[in-house]
Amino acid sequence: MTSAVKSMLERYSCKTPDDYRNALKEIIQEIALCGLARGSFFSKAAFYGGSALRIFYGLDRFSEDLDFSLCDVEKDFDLSLFFPYLESELAAAGFSLSVEQKIKSKESDVQSAFIKGETLVQLLNIIPTEPVIAGVHRGEVIKIKFEIDTTPPPLASFETKYMLLPIPFVIKTYDEPSLFAGKLHAVLCRAWKNRVKGRDFYDFIWYLSRKTKPNLQHLQKRLEQSGKWNTSESLTLPVLKDMLCERFKEIDFEAAKKDVMPFVKDSRKLDLWSADFFTAITREMR
């Protein structure tokens, strides 16, 4: 284990195999961000989504994926050009991981890839003497998806963020109002097949608890891109509230709670979840 990885692991109070799995994923995520920064990825792209909230804004739930957006539309962007930087940085930290692009069956503006490797091999790198890894089976695979939107909707705003580990580096993120706009778009428009993504609703509450004001102009552009908004009209907060309250009537909140449960430490935060609860807190948005 490198000294940087040791310092990163010391931030966690791991006791169970799941604790170590989550810590491992987050450490790999942050090292991946460092690799992308070394490759000048953030001169074109910005970090957003749940992992951005967790790492830079203090969201109190674990997040599995790394989500990025180009700052400007670039149809011929090639995500694979950055794979060598990712693999080099992960190897330098002592991890045995590969980076593989996801081949999609139909054309999409979102490019996806996975960081993959055997979970036990990676854990032995960071906790070689811990008996807790006996709960991790040989052959279990760690897989971290990362993807980038190559045709981003306009009018987002950005911030510069610094990290000190594994080495000091700088990245670009969406600012908090623009991140909130992206989450509101997910709550309103995400198509669920068999499982409601409760993480969207957990994050929604988190933003409200911080009194974050959404970037309504950026949200409108996202809705327009999804075909959910008339371009001749302007989105207002009262209209947004009405849209959200209508959406809550469609949600199976018991299923939503089951989805987010593995990612939070205090399940009591989910006790009040219902359409009435979400409608009431939404009406108080400012």
Coordinates of N, CA, C and O in Angstrom, one line a residue, residues 8-185:
M8 N -5.5 7.9 2.6 CA -6.9 7.9 2.1 C -7.8 6.9 2.9 O -8.9 7.2 3.3
L9 N -7.2 5.8 3.2 CA -8.0 4.7 4.0 C -8.2 5.1 5.4 O -9.3 4.8 6.0
E10 N -7.3 5.9 6.0 CA -7.5 6.3 7.4 C -8.7 7.2 7.6 O -9.1 7.5 8.8
R11 N -9.3 7.8 6.6 CA -10.5 8.6 6.7 C -11.7 7.8 7.1 O -12.7 8.3 7.5
Y12 N -11.6 6.5 6.9 CA -12.8 5.6 7.1 C -12.6 4.8 8.4 O -11.5 4.5 8.8
S13 N -13.7 4.5 9.0 CA -13.7 3.6 10.2 C -14.3 2.2 9.7 O -15.4 1.9 10.1
C14 N -13.5 1.5 9.0 CA -14.0 0.2 8.4 C -14.0 -0.9 9.4 O -13.0 -1.1 10.1
K15 N -15.1 -1.6 9.5 CA -15.2 -2.8 10.4 C -15.7 -4.0 9.7 O -15.3 -5.1 10.0
T16 N -16.5 -3.9 8.6 CA -17.1 -5.0 7.9 C -16.6 -5.1 6.5 O -16.0 -4.1 6.0
P17 N -16.8 -6.2 5.8 CA -16.4 -6.3 4.4 C -17.1 -5.2 3.6 O -16.4 -4.6 2.7
D18 N -18.4 -4.9 3.9 CA -19.0 -3.8 3.1 C -18.4 -2.5 3.3 O -18.3 -1.7 2.4
D19 N -18.0 -2.2 4.5 CA -17.3 -1.0 4.8 C -16.0 -0.9 4.0 O -15.7 0.2 3.4
Y20 N -15.3 -1.9 3.9 CA -14.0 -1.9 3.1 C -14.3 -1.8 1.6 O -13.6 -1.2 0.9
R21 N -15.4 -2.5 1.2 CA -15.7 -2.4 -0.2 C -16.1 -1.0 -0.6 O -15.6 -0.4 -1.6
N22 N -16.9 -0.3 0.2 CA -17.2 1.1 -0.1 C -16.0 2.0 0.0 O -15.9 2.9 -0.9
A23 N -15.2 1.8 1.0 CA -13.9 2.6 1.0 C -13.1 2.4 -0.2 O -12.5 3.4 -0.7
L24 N -12.9 1.2 -0.6 CA -12.1 0.8 -1.7 C -12.6 1.5 -3.0 O -11.9 2.1 -3.8
K25 N -13.9 1.5 -3.2 CA -14.5 2.1 -4.4 C -14.3 3.6 -4.4 O -13.9 4.2 -5.4
E26 N -14.4 4.3 -3.2 CA -14.2 5.7 -3.2 C -12.7 6.1 -3.4 O -12.4 7.1 -4.1
I27 N -11.8 5.3 -2.8 CA -10.4 5.5 -3.0 C -10.1 5.4 -4.5 O -9.4 6.2 -5.1
I28 N -10.6 4.4 -5.2 CA -10.3 4.2 -6.6 C -10.9 5.3 -7.4 O -10.3 5.8 -8.4
Q29 N -12.1 5.8 -7.0 CA -12.7 6.9 -7.7 C -11.8 8.1 -7.7 O -11.6 8.8 -8.7
E30 N -11.3 8.4 -6.5 CA -10.5 9.6 -6.3 C -9.2 9.5 -7.1 O -8.7 10.5 -7.7
I31 N -8.6 8.3 -7.1 CA -7.4 8.1 -7.9 C -7.7 8.2 -9.4 O -6.9 8.8 -10.1
A32 N -8.8 7.7 -9.8 CA -9.2 7.9 -11.2 C -9.4 9.4 -11.6 O -8.9 9.8 -12.7
L33 N -9.9 10.2 -10.7 CA -10.0 11.6 -10.9 C -8.7 12.2 -11.1 O -8.4 13.1 -12.0
C34 N -7.7 11.8 -10.3 CA -6.3 12.3 -10.4 C -5.8 11.9 -11.8 O -5.1 12.7 -12.4
G35 N -6.0 10.7 -12.2 CA -5.5 10.2 -13.5 C -6.1 11.1 -14.7 O -5.4 11.5 -15.6
L36 N -7.4 11.3 -14.6 CA -8.0 12.1 -15.6 C -7.5 13.6 -15.6 O -7.3 14.2 -16.7
A37 N -7.2 14.1 -14.4 CA -6.7 15.4 -14.3 C -5.3 15.5 -15.0 O -4.9 16.5 -15.7
R38 N -4.5 14.5 -14.8 CA -3.1 14.4 -15.4 C -3.2 14.4 -16.9 O -2.4 14.9 -17.6
G39 N -4.3 13.9 -17.4 CA -4.5 13.8 -18.9 C -5.2 15.1 -19.4 O -5.6 15.0 -20.6
S40 N -5.4 16.1 -18.6 CA -6.0 17.4 -19.0 C -7.5 17.2 -19.4 O -8.0 17.9 -20.2
F41 N -8.1 16.1 -18.9 CA -9.5 15.8 -19.1 C -10.4 17.0 -18.7 O -11.4 17.3 -19.4
F42 N -10.1 17.7 -17.6 CA -10.9 18.7 -17.1 C -10.8 20.1 -17.8 O -11.4 21.1 -17.4
S43 N -9.9 20.1 -18.8 CA -9.9 21.3 -19.7 C -11.1 21.3 -20.6 O -11.5 22.3 -21.2
K44 N -11.7 20.1 -20.8 CA -12.9 20.0 -21.6 C -14.2 19.6 -20.9 O -15.3 19.8 -21.3
A45 N -14.0 18.9 -19.7 CA -15.1 18.3 -19.1 C -15.2 18.8 -17.6 O -14.3 19.3 -17.0
A46 N -16.4 18.5 -17.0 CA -16.7 18.8 -15.6 C -17.3 17.6 -15.0 O -18.0 16.8 -15.6
F47 N -17.1 17.5 -13.7 CA -17.5 16.4 -12.8 C -18.9 16.8 -12.3 O -19.1 17.9 -11.8
Y48 N -19.8 15.8 -12.3 CA -21.1 16.1 -11.7 C -21.7 14.8 -11.2 O -21.1 13.7 -11.3
G49 N -22.9 14.8 -10.6 CA -23.6 13.6 -10.1 C -23.3 13.3 -8.6 O -22.7 14.1 -7.9
G50 N -23.8 12.2 -8.2 CA -23.7 11.8 -6.8 C -22.3 11.7 -6.2 O -22.0 12.1 -5.1
S51 N -21.3 11.2 -7.0 CA -20.0 11.1 -6.5 C -19.3 12.5 -6.4 O -18.5 12.7 -5.5
A52 N -19.7 13.4 -7.3 CA -19.2 14.8 -7.1 C -19.7 15.4 -5.8 O -19.0 16.1 -5.1
L53 N -21.0 15.1 -5.5 CA -21.6 15.6 -4.3 C -20.9 15.0 -3.1 O -20.6 15.7 -2.1
R54 N -20.6 13.7 -3.1 CA -20.0 13.0 -2.0 C -18.6 13.5 -1.7 O -18.2 13.8 -0.6
I55 N -17.8 13.7 -2.8 CA -16.4 14.0 -2.6 C -16.2 15.5 -2.3 O -15.4 15.9 -1.5
F56 N -17.0 16.4 -3.0 CA -16.7 17.8 -2.8 C -17.7 18.6 -2.1 O -17.4 19.7 -1.7
Y57 N -18.9 18.1 -1.9 CA -19.9 18.9 -1.2 C -20.5 18.2 0.1 O -21.4 18.8 0.7
G58 N -20.0 17.0 0.4 CA -20.3 16.5 1.7 C -21.6 15.6 1.8 O -22.2 15.4 2.8
L59 N -22.1 15.1 0.6 CA -23.3 14.3 0.6 C -23.0 13.0 1.5 O -21.9 12.4 1.3
D60 N -23.9 12.7 2.3 CA -23.7 11.6 3.3 C -24.2 10.2 2.8 O -24.9 9.5 3.5
R61 N -24.0 9.9 1.6 CA -24.3 8.6 1.1 C -23.2 8.2 0.1 O -22.5 9.0 -0.5
F62 N -23.0 6.8 0.0 CA -22.0 6.3 -1.0 C -22.6 6.4 -2.4 O -23.8 6.4 -2.6
S63 N -21.7 6.6 -3.4 CA -22.1 6.7 -4.8 C -21.2 5.8 -5.6 O -20.0 5.7 -5.4
E64 N -21.8 5.0 -6.5 CA -21.1 4.0 -7.3 C -20.4 4.5 -8.5 O -19.3 4.0 -8.9
D65 N -20.9 5.5 -9.2 CA -20.4 5.8 -10.5 C -19.7 7.2 -10.5 O -19.9 8.0 -9.6
L66 N -19.0 7.4 -11.6 CA -18.4 8.7 -11.9 C -19.1 9.3 -13.1 O -19.1 8.7 -14.2
D67 N -19.7 10.5 -13.0 CA -20.4 11.1 -14.1 C -19.8 12.4 -14.5 O -19.4 13.2 -13.6
F68 N -19.6 12.6 -15.8 CA -19.0 13.8 -16.3 C -19.8 14.4 -17.5 O -20.6 13.7 -18.1
S69 N -19.6 15.6 -17.8 CA -20.2 16.3 -18.9 C -19.1 17.1 -19.6 O -18.4 17.8 -18.9
L70 N -19.1 17.1 -20.9 CA -18.3 18.1 -21.6 C -18.9 19.5 -21.3 O -20.1 19.6 -21.0
C71 N -18.0 20.5 -21.4 CA -18.5 21.8 -21.1 C -19.1 22.4 -22.4 O -20.0 23.3 -22.3
D72 N -18.7 21.9 -23.5 CA -19.3 22.3 -24.8 C -19.5 21.1 -25.7 O -18.8 20.1 -25.5
V73 N -20.5 21.1 -26.6 CA -20.8 20.0 -27.4 C -19.6 19.6 -28.3 O -18.9 20.5 -28.9
E74 N -19.2 18.3 -28.3 CA -18.1 17.8 -29.1 C -18.5 16.4 -29.5 O -18.2 15.4 -28.8
K75 N -19.1 16.3 -30.7 CA -19.6 15.1 -31.2 C -18.5 14.0 -31.4 O -18.8 12.8 -31.3
D76 N -17.3 14.4 -31.7 CA -16.2 13.4 -32.0 C -15.3 13.2 -30.8 O -14.2 12.7 -31.0
F77 N -15.8 13.6 -29.6 CA -15.0 13.3 -28.4 C -14.7 11.8 -28.3 O -15.6 11.0 -28.5
D78 N -13.5 11.5 -27.8 CA -13.1 10.1 -27.7 C -12.7 9.8 -26.3 O -11.5 10.2 -25.9
L79 N -13.5 9.2 -25.5 CA -13.2 9.0 -24.1 C -12.0 8.0 -23.9 O -11.2 8.2 -23.0
S80 N -11.8 7.1 -24.8 CA -10.8 6.1 -24.7 C -9.4 6.7 -24.7 O -8.4 6.1 -24.3
L81 N -9.2 8.0 -25.2 CA -7.9 8.6 -25.2 C -7.4 8.8 -23.8 O -6.2 9.0 -23.6
F82 N -8.3 8.8 -22.8 CA -7.9 9.1 -21.4 C -7.7 7.8 -20.6 O -7.2 7.9 -19.5
F83 N -7.9 6.6 -21.2 CA -7.7 5.4 -20.5 C -6.3 5.2 -20.0 O -6.1 4.7 -18.9
P84 N -5.3 5.5 -20.9 CA -3.9 5.2 -20.4 C -3.6 6.0 -19.1 O -2.8 5.6 -18.3
Y85 N -4.1 7.3 -19.0 CA -3.8 8.1 -17.8 C -4.5 7.4 -16.6 O -3.9 7.4 -15.5
L86 N -5.7 6.9 -16.8 CA -6.4 6.2 -15.7 C -5.6 5.0 -15.2 O -5.4 4.8 -14.0
E87 N -5.3 4.2 -16.2 CA -4.6 2.9 -15.8 C -3.2 3.2 -15.2 O -2.8 2.5 -14.3
S88 N -2.5 4.2 -15.7 CA -1.2 4.5 -15.1 C -1.3 5.0 -13.7 O -0.5 4.6 -12.8
E89 N -2.3 5.8 -13.4 CA -2.5 6.4 -12.0 C -2.9 5.3 -11.1 O -2.4 5.2 -9.9
L90 N -3.8 4.4 -11.5 CA -4.3 3.3 -10.7 C -3.1 2.3 -10.4 O -3.0 1.8 -9.3
A91 N -2.3 2.0 -11.4 CA -1.2 1.1 -11.2 C -0.2 1.7 -10.3 O 0.4 1.0 -9.4
A92 N 0.1 3.0 -10.4 CA 1.0 3.7 -9.5 C 0.6 3.6 -8.0 O 1.4 3.6 -7.1
A93 N -0.7 3.5 -7.8 CA -1.2 3.4 -6.5 C -1.2 2.0 -6.0 O -1.6 1.7 -4.8
G94 N -0.9 1.0 -6.8 CA -0.8 -0.4 -6.4 C -2.0 -1.2 -6.8 O -2.0 -2.4 -6.4
F95 N -2.9 -0.7 -7.6 CA -4.1 -1.4 -7.9 C -3.9 -2.2 -9.3 O -3.3 -1.7 -10.2
S96 N -4.5 -3.3 -9.4 CA -4.5 -4.1 -10.6 C -5.9 -4.0 -11.2 O -6.8 -4.9 -11.0
L97 N -6.1 -3.0 -12.0 CA -7.4 -2.7 -12.6 C -7.3 -2.4 -14.1 O -6.3 -1.9 -14.5
S98 N -8.3 -2.8 -14.8 CA -8.3 -2.4 -16.2 C -9.4 -1.4 -16.5 O -10.4 -1.3 -15.7
V99 N -9.3 -0.7 -17.6 CA -10.4 0.2 -18.1 C -10.9 -0.2 -19.4 O -10.1 -0.4 -20.4
E100 N -12.2 -0.5 -19.5 CA -12.8 -1.0 -20.7 C -14.0 -0.1 -21.1 O -14.8 0.2 -20.3
Q101 N -14.0 0.2 -22.4 CA -15.1 1.0 -22.9 C -16.4 0.1 -23.1 O -16.3 -1.1 -23.5
K102 N -17.5 0.7 -22.8 CA -18.8 -0.1 -23.0 C -19.3 0.2 -24.4 O -19.4 1.3 -24.9
I103 N -19.5 -0.9 -25.2 CA -19.9 -0.8 -26.5 C -21.5 -0.8 -26.5 O -22.1 -1.8 -26.0
K104 N -22.1 0.2 -27.0 CA -23.5 0.4 -26.9 C -24.2 -0.2 -28.1 O -23.7 -0.1 -29.2
S105 N -25.4 -0.8 -28.0 CA -26.1 -1.4 -29.1 C -26.8 -0.4 -30.0 O -27.1 -0.6 -31.1
K106 N -27.0 0.9 -29.4 CA -27.5 1.9 -30.3 C -26.8 3.2 -30.0 O -26.1 3.4 -29.0
E107 N -26.8 4.1 -31.0 CA -26.0 5.3 -31.0 C -26.5 6.2 -29.8 O -27.7 6.3 -29.5
S108 N -25.6 6.8 -29.1 CA -25.9 7.6 -27.9 C -24.9 8.7 -27.8 O -23.7 8.6 -28.2
D109 N -25.3 9.8 -27.2 CA -24.4 11.0 -26.9 C -23.6 10.8 -25.7 O -22.8 11.6 -25.3
V110 N -23.9 9.7 -24.9 CA -23.2 9.4 -23.7 C -22.2 8.3 -23.9 O -22.6 7.2 -24.4
Q111 N -21.0 8.5 -23.6 CA -19.9 7.4 -23.7 C -19.7 6.9 -22.4 O -19.5 7.6 -21.4
S112 N -19.6 5.5 -22.3 CA -19.4 4.9 -21.0 C -18.2 3.9 -21.0 O -17.8 3.4 -22.0
A113 N -17.7 3.7 -19.8 CA -16.6 2.8 -19.6 C -16.6 2.3 -18.2 O -17.4 2.8 -17.4
F114 N -15.8 1.2 -17.9 CA -15.8 0.6 -16.6 C -14.3 0.5 -16.1 O -13.5 0.1 -16.9
I115 N -14.1 0.8 -14.9 CA -12.9 0.4 -14.2 C -13.2 -1.0 -13.5 O -14.1 -1.0 -12.7
K116 N -12.4 -2.0 -13.8 CA -12.8 -3.3 -13.3 C -11.5 -4.1 -12.8 O -10.4 -3.8 -13.2
G117 N -11.8 -4.9 -11.8 CA -10.8 -5.8 -11.3 C -11.3 -6.7 -10.2 O -12.5 -6.5 -9.7
E118 N -10.5 -7.7 -9.7 CA -11.0 -8.6 -8.7 C -11.0 -7.8 -7.3 O -9.9 -7.3 -7.0
T119 N -12.1 -7.9 -6.7 CA -12.2 -7.1 -5.4 C -11.2 -7.6 -4.4 O -10.5 -6.7 -3.7
L120 N -11.0 -8.9 -4.2 CA -10.0 -9.4 -3.2 C -8.6 -8.9 -3.5 O -7.9 -8.6 -2.5
V121 N -8.2 -8.9 -4.7 CA -6.9 -8.5 -5.1 C -6.7 -7.0 -4.7 O -5.6 -6.7 -4.1
Q122 N -7.7 -6.2 -4.9 CA -7.5 -4.8 -4.6 C -7.5 -4.6 -3.0 O -6.8 -3.8 -2.5
L123 N -8.4 -5.3 -2.3 CA -8.4 -5.2 -0.9 C -7.1 -5.7 -0.2 O -6.7 -5.1 0.8
L124 N -6.5 -6.7 -0.8 CA -5.2 -7.2 -0.2 C -4.2 -6.1 -0.4 O -3.2 -6.1 0.4
N125 N -4.3 -5.2 -1.3 CA -3.4 -4.1 -1.5 C -3.5 -3.1 -0.3 O -2.5 -2.5 0.1
I126 N -4.7 -2.9 0.2 CA -4.9 -1.9 1.2 C -5.0 -2.4 2.6 O -4.8 -1.7 3.6
I127 N -5.4 -3.7 2.8 CA -5.5 -4.3 4.1 C -5.0 -5.7 4.2 O -5.7 -6.7 4.4
P128 N -3.7 -5.9 3.9 CA -3.1 -7.3 3.7 C -3.2 -8.1 5.0 O -3.1 -9.3 4.9
T129 N -3.3 -7.5 6.2 CA -3.3 -8.3 7.4 C -4.6 -8.3 8.1 O -4.8 -8.9 9.2
E130 N -5.7 -7.8 7.5 CA -7.0 -7.7 8.1 C -7.8 -9.0 7.9 O -8.0 -9.4 6.7
P131 N -8.3 -9.7 8.9 CA -9.1 -10.9 8.8 C -10.4 -10.6 8.1 O -11.1 -11.5 7.6
V132 N -10.9 -9.4 8.1 CA -12.2 -9.1 7.6 C -12.4 -9.4 6.2 O -13.5 -9.7 5.7
I133 N -11.3 -9.5 5.4 CA -11.4 -9.8 4.0 C -11.8 -11.3 3.8 O -12.1 -11.7 2.6
A134 N -11.9 -12.0 4.9 CA -12.4 -13.4 4.7 C -13.8 -13.4 4.3 O -14.3 -14.4 3.7
G135 N -14.5 -12.3 4.4 CA -15.9 -12.2 4.0 C -16.0 -11.8 2.5 O -17.1 -11.6 2.0
V136 N -14.9 -11.7 1.8 CA -14.9 -11.3 0.4 C -14.5 -12.6 -0.4 O -13.4 -13.1 -0.2
H137 N -15.3 -13.0 -1.3 CA -15.0 -14.2 -2.1 C -14.1 -14.0 -3.3 O -14.2 -13.0 -3.9
R138 N -13.2 -15.0 -3.5 CA -12.4 -14.9 -4.7 C -13.2 -14.9 -5.9 O -14.2 -15.7 -6.0
G139 N -12.9 -14.1 -6.8 CA -13.7 -14.0 -8.1 C -14.7 -12.9 -8.1 O -15.2 -12.5 -9.1
E140 N -15.0 -12.3 -6.9 CA -15.8 -11.1 -6.8 C -15.2 -10.0 -7.5 O -14.0 -9.7 -7.4
V141 N -16.0 -9.3 -8.3 CA -15.4 -8.2 -9.2 C -15.9 -6.8 -8.7 O -17.1 -6.6 -8.4
I142 N -15.0 -5.9 -8.6 CA -15.3 -4.5 -8.4 C -15.4 -3.9 -9.8 O -14.6 -4.1 -10.7
K143 N -16.5 -3.1 -10.0 CA -16.8 -2.5 -11.2 C -17.3 -1.0 -11.0 O -18.3 -0.9 -10.3
I144 N -16.6 -0.1 -11.5 CA -16.9 1.3 -11.3 C -17.2 1.9 -12.7 O -16.3 2.0 -13.5
K145 N -18.5 2.3 -12.9 CA -18.8 2.9 -14.2 C -18.5 4.4 -14.3 O -18.7 5.1 -13.3
F146 N -18.0 4.8 -15.4 CA -17.9 6.3 -15.6 C -18.3 6.6 -17.0 O -18.1 5.8 -17.9
E147 N -19.0 7.7 -17.1 CA -19.5 8.1 -18.4 C -19.5 9.6 -18.6 O -19.5 10.4 -17.6
I148 N -19.6 10.0 -19.8 CA -19.6 11.4 -20.1 C -20.6 11.8 -21.2 O -20.8 11.0 -22.2
D149 N -21.3 12.9 -21.0 CA -22.3 13.4 -21.9 C -21.6 14.3 -22.9 O -21.0 15.3 -22.5
T150 N -21.6 14.0 -24.2 CA -20.9 14.7 -25.2 C -21.7 15.8 -25.8 O -21.2 16.6 -26.6
T151 N -23.0 15.9 -25.5 CA -23.9 17.0 -26.0 C -24.6 17.6 -24.8 O -25.8 17.5 -24.7
P152 N -23.8 18.3 -24.0 CA -24.4 18.8 -22.7 C -25.4 20.0 -23.0 O -25.1 20.8 -23.9
P153 N -26.5 20.1 -22.3 CA -27.3 21.3 -22.4 C -26.6 22.5 -21.8 O -25.7 22.4 -20.9
P154 N -26.8 23.6 -22.4 CA -26.1 24.9 -22.0 C -26.5 25.5 -20.7 O -27.4 25.0 -20.1
L155 N -25.8 26.5 -20.3 CA -26.2 27.4 -19.2 C -25.8 26.8 -17.8 O -26.3 27.3 -16.8
A156 N -25.0 25.8 -17.8 CA -24.5 25.3 -16.5 C -23.4 26.3 -16.1 O -22.7 26.9 -16.9
S157 N -23.1 26.3 -14.8 CA -22.0 27.1 -14.2 C -21.0 26.1 -13.5 O -21.4 25.0 -13.1
F158 N -19.7 26.5 -13.4 CA -18.7 25.6 -13.0 C -17.9 26.1 -11.8 O -17.9 27.4 -11.6
E159 N -17.2 25.2 -11.1 CA -16.3 25.6 -10.0 C -15.0 24.8 -10.2 O -15.0 23.7 -10.8
T160 N -14.0 25.4 -9.7 CA -12.7 24.7 -9.6 C -12.5 24.1 -8.2 O -12.7 24.8 -7.2
K161 N -12.1 22.9 -8.2 CA -11.9 22.2 -6.9 C -10.5 21.5 -6.9 O -10.0 21.1 -7.9
Y162 N -9.9 21.5 -5.7 CA -8.6 21.0 -5.5 C -8.7 19.7 -4.6 O -9.5 19.7 -3.6
M163 N -7.8 18.8 -4.9 CA -7.7 17.6 -4.0 C -6.2 17.4 -3.7 O -5.3 17.7 -4.6
L164 N -5.9 16.9 -2.5 CA -4.5 16.7 -2.1 C -4.0 15.3 -2.2 O -2.7 15.1 -2.2
L165 N -4.9 14.3 -2.3 CA -4.5 12.9 -2.4 C -5.1 12.3 -3.6 O -6.2 12.6 -4.0
P166 N -4.4 11.4 -4.3 CA -3.1 10.8 -4.0 C -1.9 11.8 -4.1 O -0.8 11.6 -3.5
I167 N -2.1 12.8 -5.0 CA -1.2 13.9 -5.1 C -2.0 15.2 -5.3 O -3.2 15.0 -5.8
P168 N -1.5 16.4 -5.1 CA -2.4 17.5 -5.4 C -2.8 17.6 -6.8 O -1.9 17.5 -7.7
F169 N -4.1 17.8 -7.1 CA -4.5 18.0 -8.5 C -5.8 18.9 -8.5 O -6.4 19.1 -7.4
V170 N -6.2 19.4 -9.6 CA -7.3 20.3 -9.8 C -8.3 19.7 -10.8 O -7.9 19.1 -11.8
I171 N -9.6 19.9 -10.5 CA -10.6 19.4 -11.4 C -11.7 20.5 -11.5 O -11.7 21.5 -10.7
K172 N -12.5 20.3 -12.5 CA -13.7 21.3 -12.7 C -15.0 20.5 -12.4 O -15.1 19.3 -12.8
T173 N -15.8 21.1 -11.6 CA -17.1 20.5 -11.3 C -18.2 21.5 -11.7 O -18.0 22.7 -11.8
Y174 N -19.5 21.0 -11.8 CA -20.6 21.8 -11.9 C -20.7 22.5 -10.5 O -20.4 21.9 -9.5
D175 N -21.2 23.7 -10.5 CA -21.5 24.4 -9.2 C -22.8 23.8 -8.6 O -23.5 23.0 -9.3
E176 N -23.0 24.1 -7.3 CA -24.1 23.4 -6.6 C -25.5 23.7 -7.3 O -26.3 22.8 -7.4
P177 N -25.8 24.9 -7.7 CA -27.1 25.1 -8.3 C -27.3 24.3 -9.6 O -28.4 23.8 -9.9
S178 N -26.2 24.2 -10.4 CA -26.3 23.4 -11.6 C -26.4 21.9 -11.3 O -27.0 21.2 -12.1
L179 N -25.7 21.5 -10.3 CA -25.8 20.1 -9.9 C -27.3 19.8 -9.5 O -27.8 18.7 -9.8
F180 N -27.9 20.7 -8.7 CA -29.2 20.6 -8.3 C -30.2 20.5 -9.5 O -31.1 19.7 -9.6
A181 N -29.9 21.3 -10.5 CA -30.7 21.3 -11.8 C -30.6 19.9 -12.4 O -31.6 19.3 -12.9
G182 N -29.4 19.3 -12.4 CA -29.3 18.0 -13.0 C -30.0 16.9 -12.2 O -30.6 16.0 -12.8
K183 N -30.1 17.1 -10.9 CA -30.8 16.1 -10.0 C -32.3 16.3 -10.2 O -33.0 15.3 -10.3
L184 N -32.8 17.5 -10.3 CA -34.2 17.7 -10.6 C -34.6 17.1 -11.9 O -35.7 16.6 -12.0
H185 N -33.8 17.3 -12.9 CA -34.1 16.6 -14.2 C -34.2 15.1 -14.0 O -35.1 14.5 -14.6

